[in-house]
């Protein structure tokens, strides 16, 4: 019983600060997430060329939103291509970290279409978007979600540049 409780506690602690972020950068952690999230179905990752250092808190929020966004896309749009984009965005004279998770229509010959969770909302807890919005607010940013005929898009903007890097 104690061993099981210890393992559960360790698992919870690892969830607070993902080991992928401890070992490397946000880009490395997202690359790992993309390669491990869906067996046999690659997730594309695009990183902007002028991405400066990212503050640890912003990196954690961006990683968790990416994790939940991928999970939601896989659950609600099975067979769709999932793509992540991470870049610097300028808005109001200020540099922001922009993370976008998109699911697009099924690949050529693929079996796209709504999942059981999308067709029947009672099969989903419905807390994913709320949790992601809370994360965005905690980080001083915002989360936008848009459904389109060919899929959906989730955009997180957070003030995430490391100290001394803002505006460059």
PDB file of C-alpha atoms in Angstrom:
ATOM      1  CA  UNK A   1       0.000   0.000   0.000  1.00  0.00           C
ATOM      2  CA  UNK A   2       2.826   2.397   0.917  1.00  0.00           C
ATOM      3  CA  UNK A   3       4.745   1.531  -2.231  1.00  0.00           C
ATOM      4  CA  UNK A   4       1.645   2.258  -4.347  1.00  0.00           C
ATOM      5  CA  UNK A   5       1.072   5.550  -2.546  1.00  0.00           C
ATOM      6  CA  UNK A   6       4.726   6.488  -3.083  1.00  0.00           C
ATOM      7  CA  UNK A   7       4.488   5.753  -6.802  1.00  0.00           C
ATOM      8  CA  UNK A   8       1.298   7.799  -7.067  1.00  0.00           C
ATOM      9  CA  UNK A   9       2.926  10.711  -5.226  1.00  0.00           C
ATOM     10  CA  UNK A  10       5.951  10.559  -7.539  1.00  0.00           C
ATOM     11  CA  UNK A  11       3.651  10.541 -10.560  1.00  0.00           C
ATOM     12  CA  UNK A  12       1.785  13.603  -9.251  1.00  0.00           C
ATOM     13  CA  UNK A  13       5.067  15.426  -8.604  1.00  0.00           C
ATOM     14  CA  UNK A  14       6.277  14.660 -12.137  1.00  0.00           C
ATOM     15  CA  UNK A  15       3.005  16.053 -13.483  1.00  0.00           C
ATOM     16  CA  UNK A  16       3.600  19.371 -11.699  1.00  0.00           C
ATOM     17  CA  UNK A  17       6.838  19.957 -13.577  1.00  0.00           C
ATOM     18  CA  UNK A  18       7.206  17.706 -16.634  1.00  0.00           C
ATOM     19  CA  UNK A  19      10.654  16.063 -16.842  1.00  0.00           C
ATOM     20  CA  UNK A  20      10.833  17.049 -20.530  1.00  0.00           C
ATOM     21  CA  UNK A  21      10.985  20.702 -19.464  1.00  0.00           C
ATOM     22  CA  UNK A  22      13.543  19.986 -16.745  1.00  0.00           C
ATOM     23  CA  UNK A  23      15.878  18.291 -19.222  1.00  0.00           C
ATOM     24  CA  UNK A  24      15.599  20.773 -22.069  1.00  0.00           C
ATOM     25  CA  UNK A  25      13.860  23.696 -23.676  1.00  0.00           C
ATOM     26  CA  UNK A  26      10.177  24.149 -24.445  1.00  0.00           C
ATOM     27  CA  UNK A  27      10.923  23.334 -28.082  1.00  0.00           C
ATOM     28  CA  UNK A  28      12.578  20.040 -27.064  1.00  0.00           C
ATOM     29  CA  UNK A  29       9.657  19.207 -24.750  1.00  0.00           C
ATOM     30  CA  UNK A  30       7.099  19.932 -27.485  1.00  0.00           C
ATOM     31  CA  UNK A  31       9.068  17.836 -29.985  1.00  0.00           C
ATOM     32  CA  UNK A  32       8.991  14.945 -27.517  1.00  0.00           C
ATOM     33  CA  UNK A  33       5.273  15.466 -26.908  1.00  0.00           C
ATOM     34  CA  UNK A  34       4.576  15.444 -30.648  1.00  0.00           C
ATOM     35  CA  UNK A  35       6.543  12.246 -31.217  1.00  0.00           C
ATOM     36  CA  UNK A  36       4.963  10.392 -28.278  1.00  0.00           C
ATOM     37  CA  UNK A  37       1.363  11.656 -28.279  1.00  0.00           C
ATOM     38  CA  UNK A  38      -0.199   9.540 -31.021  1.00  0.00           C
ATOM     39  CA  UNK A  39       1.210   6.186 -31.983  1.00  0.00           C
ATOM     40  CA  UNK A  40       1.647   5.953 -35.747  1.00  0.00           C
ATOM     41  CA  UNK A  41       0.155   9.372 -36.479  1.00  0.00           C
ATOM     42  CA  UNK A  42       2.792  12.102 -36.578  1.00  0.00           C
ATOM     43  CA  UNK A  43       2.049  15.536 -35.161  1.00  0.00           C
ATOM     44  CA  UNK A  44       3.700  18.400 -36.998  1.00  0.00           C
ATOM     45  CA  UNK A  45       5.729  20.979 -35.068  1.00  0.00           C
ATOM     46  CA  UNK A  46       6.689  24.333 -36.522  1.00  0.00           C
ATOM     47  CA  UNK A  47       8.938  26.725 -34.575  1.00  0.00           C
ATOM     48  CA  UNK A  48       9.425  30.357 -35.575  1.00  0.00           C
ATOM     49  CA  UNK A  49      12.942  31.447 -36.507  1.00  0.00           C
ATOM     50  CA  UNK A  50      13.284  34.386 -34.106  1.00  0.00           C
ATOM     51  CA  UNK A  51      12.079  32.737 -30.903  1.00  0.00           C
ATOM     52  CA  UNK A  52      14.088  34.170 -27.985  1.00  0.00           C
ATOM     53  CA  UNK A  53      14.512  32.632 -24.534  1.00  0.00           C
ATOM     54  CA  UNK A  54      11.253  31.618 -22.897  1.00  0.00           C
ATOM     55  CA  UNK A  55      10.533  32.223 -19.214  1.00  0.00           C
ATOM     56  CA  UNK A  56      10.052  28.946 -17.259  1.00  0.00           C
ATOM     57  CA  UNK A  57       6.496  29.761 -16.141  1.00  0.00           C
ATOM     58  CA  UNK A  58       5.405  30.583 -19.693  1.00  0.00           C
ATOM     59  CA  UNK A  59       7.075  27.395 -20.941  1.00  0.00           C
ATOM     60  CA  UNK A  60       5.162  25.306 -18.401  1.00  0.00           C
ATOM     61  CA  UNK A  61       1.803  26.869 -19.329  1.00  0.00           C
ATOM     62  CA  UNK A  62       2.490  26.510 -23.053  1.00  0.00           C
ATOM     63  CA  UNK A  63       3.511  22.859 -22.613  1.00  0.00           C
ATOM     64  CA  UNK A  64       0.375  22.026 -20.608  1.00  0.00           C
ATOM     65  CA  UNK A  65      -1.911  23.784 -23.103  1.00  0.00           C
ATOM     66  CA  UNK A  66      -0.215  21.897 -25.961  1.00  0.00           C
ATOM     67  CA  UNK A  67      -0.665  18.641 -24.060  1.00  0.00           C
ATOM     68  CA  UNK A  68      -4.366  19.251 -23.433  1.00  0.00           C
ATOM     69  CA  UNK A  69      -4.916  20.639 -26.943  1.00  0.00           C
ATOM     70  CA  UNK A  70      -3.421  17.522 -28.539  1.00  0.00           C
ATOM     71  CA  UNK A  71      -5.472  15.307 -26.251  1.00  0.00           C
ATOM     72  CA  UNK A  72      -8.678  17.181 -27.139  1.00  0.00           C
ATOM     73  CA  UNK A  73      -7.948  17.080 -30.873  1.00  0.00           C
ATOM     74  CA  UNK A  74      -7.267  13.341 -30.725  1.00  0.00           C
ATOM     75  CA  UNK A  75     -10.479  12.760 -28.759  1.00  0.00           C
ATOM     76  CA  UNK A  76     -12.817  15.063 -30.687  1.00  0.00           C
ATOM     77  CA  UNK A  77     -11.372  14.779 -34.209  1.00  0.00           C
ATOM     78  CA  UNK A  78      -9.848  11.336 -34.665  1.00  0.00           C
ATOM     79  CA  UNK A  79      -8.086  10.878 -37.971  1.00  0.00           C
ATOM     80  CA  UNK A  80      -7.437  14.595 -38.384  1.00  0.00           C
ATOM     81  CA  UNK A  81      -3.882  15.874 -38.811  1.00  0.00           C
ATOM     82  CA  UNK A  82      -2.676  17.724 -35.717  1.00  0.00           C
ATOM     83  CA  UNK A  83      -0.125  20.518 -35.995  1.00  0.00           C
ATOM     84  CA  UNK A  84       1.613  22.636 -33.360  1.00  0.00           C
ATOM     85  CA  UNK A  85       3.130  26.033 -34.049  1.00  0.00           C
ATOM     86  CA  UNK A  86       5.303  28.000 -31.629  1.00  0.00           C
ATOM     87  CA  UNK A  87       6.485  31.486 -32.482  1.00  0.00           C
ATOM     88  CA  UNK A  88       6.950  35.032 -31.348  1.00  0.00           C
ATOM     89  CA  UNK A  89       4.064  37.408 -32.059  1.00  0.00           C
ATOM     90  CA  UNK A  90       4.122  41.186 -31.791  1.00  0.00           C
ATOM     91  CA  UNK A  91       0.988  42.865 -30.497  1.00  0.00           C
ATOM     92  CA  UNK A  92       0.586  46.336 -29.067  1.00  0.00           C
ATOM     93  CA  UNK A  93       4.331  46.940 -29.251  1.00  0.00           C
ATOM     94  CA  UNK A  94       4.960  43.905 -27.045  1.00  0.00           C
ATOM     95  CA  UNK A  95       6.410  40.498 -27.870  1.00  0.00           C
ATOM     96  CA  UNK A  96       4.277  37.477 -26.932  1.00  0.00           C
ATOM     97  CA  UNK A  97       4.789  33.745 -27.067  1.00  0.00           C
ATOM     98  CA  UNK A  98       2.192  32.232 -29.421  1.00  0.00           C
ATOM     99  CA  UNK A  99       1.335  28.536 -29.322  1.00  0.00           C
ATOM    100  CA  UNK A 100      -1.212  27.190 -31.777  1.00  0.00           C
ATOM    101  CA  UNK A 101      -2.677  23.680 -31.848  1.00  0.00           C
ATOM    102  CA  UNK A 102      -4.632  22.918 -35.015  1.00  0.00           C
ATOM    103  CA  UNK A 103      -6.481  19.889 -36.173  1.00  0.00           C
ATOM    104  CA  UNK A 104      -7.159  19.789 -39.860  1.00  0.00           C
ATOM    105  CA  UNK A 105      -9.266  17.483 -41.980  1.00  0.00           C
ATOM    106  CA  UNK A 106      -8.312  13.860 -42.323  1.00  0.00           C
ATOM    107  CA  UNK A 107      -5.324  13.075 -44.536  1.00  0.00           C
ATOM    108  CA  UNK A 108      -5.946  11.875 -48.084  1.00  0.00           C
ATOM    109  CA  UNK A 109      -7.829   8.586 -47.812  1.00  0.00           C
ATOM    110  CA  UNK A 110      -8.047   8.920 -44.021  1.00  0.00           C
ATOM    111  CA  UNK A 111     -11.016   8.202 -41.805  1.00  0.00           C
ATOM    112  CA  UNK A 112     -11.835  11.653 -40.430  1.00  0.00           C
ATOM    113  CA  UNK A 113     -15.014  12.667 -38.756  1.00  0.00           C
ATOM    114  CA  UNK A 114     -16.365  13.374 -35.326  1.00  0.00           C
ATOM    115  CA  UNK A 115     -15.625  11.023 -32.480  1.00  0.00           C
ATOM    116  CA  UNK A 116     -18.183   9.638 -30.085  1.00  0.00           C
ATOM    117  CA  UNK A 117     -17.149  12.391 -27.628  1.00  0.00           C
ATOM    118  CA  UNK A 118     -17.810  15.091 -30.233  1.00  0.00           C
ATOM    119  CA  UNK A 119     -21.157  13.590 -31.228  1.00  0.00           C
ATOM    120  CA  UNK A 120     -22.284  13.095 -27.627  1.00  0.00           C
ATOM    121  CA  UNK A 121     -21.049  15.854 -25.269  1.00  0.00           C
ATOM    122  CA  UNK A 122     -22.016  13.753 -22.244  1.00  0.00           C
ATOM    123  CA  UNK A 123     -19.032  11.500 -23.050  1.00  0.00           C
ATOM    124  CA  UNK A 124     -16.594  14.375 -22.445  1.00  0.00           C
ATOM    125  CA  UNK A 125     -15.945  16.131 -19.128  1.00  0.00           C
ATOM    126  CA  UNK A 126     -15.891  19.499 -20.910  1.00  0.00           C
ATOM    127  CA  UNK A 127     -13.264  20.902 -18.556  1.00  0.00           C
ATOM    128  CA  UNK A 128     -10.344  20.986 -21.006  1.00  0.00           C
ATOM    129  CA  UNK A 129     -11.034  24.442 -22.458  1.00  0.00           C
ATOM    130  CA  UNK A 130     -11.834  25.869 -19.022  1.00  0.00           C
ATOM    131  CA  UNK A 131      -8.556  24.601 -17.594  1.00  0.00           C
ATOM    132  CA  UNK A 132      -6.603  25.960 -20.565  1.00  0.00           C
ATOM    133  CA  UNK A 133      -8.295  29.367 -20.209  1.00  0.00           C
ATOM    134  CA  UNK A 134      -7.383  29.431 -16.512  1.00  0.00           C
ATOM    135  CA  UNK A 135      -3.758  28.616 -17.381  1.00  0.00           C
ATOM    136  CA  UNK A 136      -3.691  31.446 -19.916  1.00  0.00           C
ATOM    137  CA  UNK A 137      -5.125  33.901 -17.380  1.00  0.00           C
ATOM    138  CA  UNK A 138      -2.615  32.809 -14.704  1.00  0.00           C
ATOM    139  CA  UNK A 139       0.194  33.511 -17.162  1.00  0.00           C
ATOM    140  CA  UNK A 140      -1.222  36.957 -18.028  1.00  0.00           C
ATOM    141  CA  UNK A 141      -2.269  35.851 -21.497  1.00  0.00           C
ATOM    142  CA  UNK A 142      -5.331  34.642 -23.319  1.00  0.00           C
ATOM    143  CA  UNK A 143      -6.661  31.569 -25.067  1.00  0.00           C
ATOM    144  CA  UNK A 144      -8.752  31.580 -28.231  1.00  0.00           C
ATOM    145  CA  UNK A 145     -10.631  28.608 -29.659  1.00  0.00           C
ATOM    146  CA  UNK A 146     -12.150  28.492 -33.120  1.00  0.00           C
ATOM    147  CA  UNK A 147     -14.096  25.727 -34.867  1.00  0.00           C
ATOM    148  CA  UNK A 148     -13.843  25.651 -38.634  1.00  0.00           C
ATOM    149  CA  UNK A 149     -15.445  23.377 -41.232  1.00  0.00           C
ATOM    150  CA  UNK A 150     -12.096  21.608 -41.711  1.00  0.00           C
ATOM    151  CA  UNK A 151     -11.144  21.312 -38.027  1.00  0.00           C
ATOM    152  CA  UNK A 152     -10.362  23.539 -35.075  1.00  0.00           C
ATOM    153  CA  UNK A 153      -7.696  25.935 -33.872  1.00  0.00           C
ATOM    154  CA  UNK A 154      -6.540  26.713 -30.345  1.00  0.00           C
ATOM    155  CA  UNK A 155      -4.239  29.731 -29.801  1.00  0.00           C
ATOM    156  CA  UNK A 156      -2.447  30.616 -26.594  1.00  0.00           C
ATOM    157  CA  UNK A 157      -0.744  34.000 -26.243  1.00  0.00           C
ATOM    158  CA  UNK A 158       1.357  34.611 -23.145  1.00  0.00           C
ATOM    159  CA  UNK A 159       3.981  37.174 -22.243  1.00  0.00           C
ATOM    160  CA  UNK A 160       6.689  34.537 -22.243  1.00  0.00           C
ATOM    161  CA  UNK A 161      10.024  36.050 -23.077  1.00  0.00           C
ATOM    162  CA  UNK A 162      12.871  35.585 -20.635  1.00  0.00           C
ATOM    163  CA  UNK A 163      13.881  38.745 -18.713  1.00  0.00           C
ATOM    164  CA  UNK A 164      15.793  41.197 -20.848  1.00  0.00           C
ATOM    165  CA  UNK A 165      14.549  39.690 -24.115  1.00  0.00           C
ATOM    166  CA  UNK A 166      11.244  41.497 -24.477  1.00  0.00           C
ATOM    167  CA  UNK A 167      10.890  43.662 -27.542  1.00  0.00           C
ATOM    168  CA  UNK A 168      13.858  42.161 -29.366  1.00  0.00           C
TER     169      UNK A 168
END
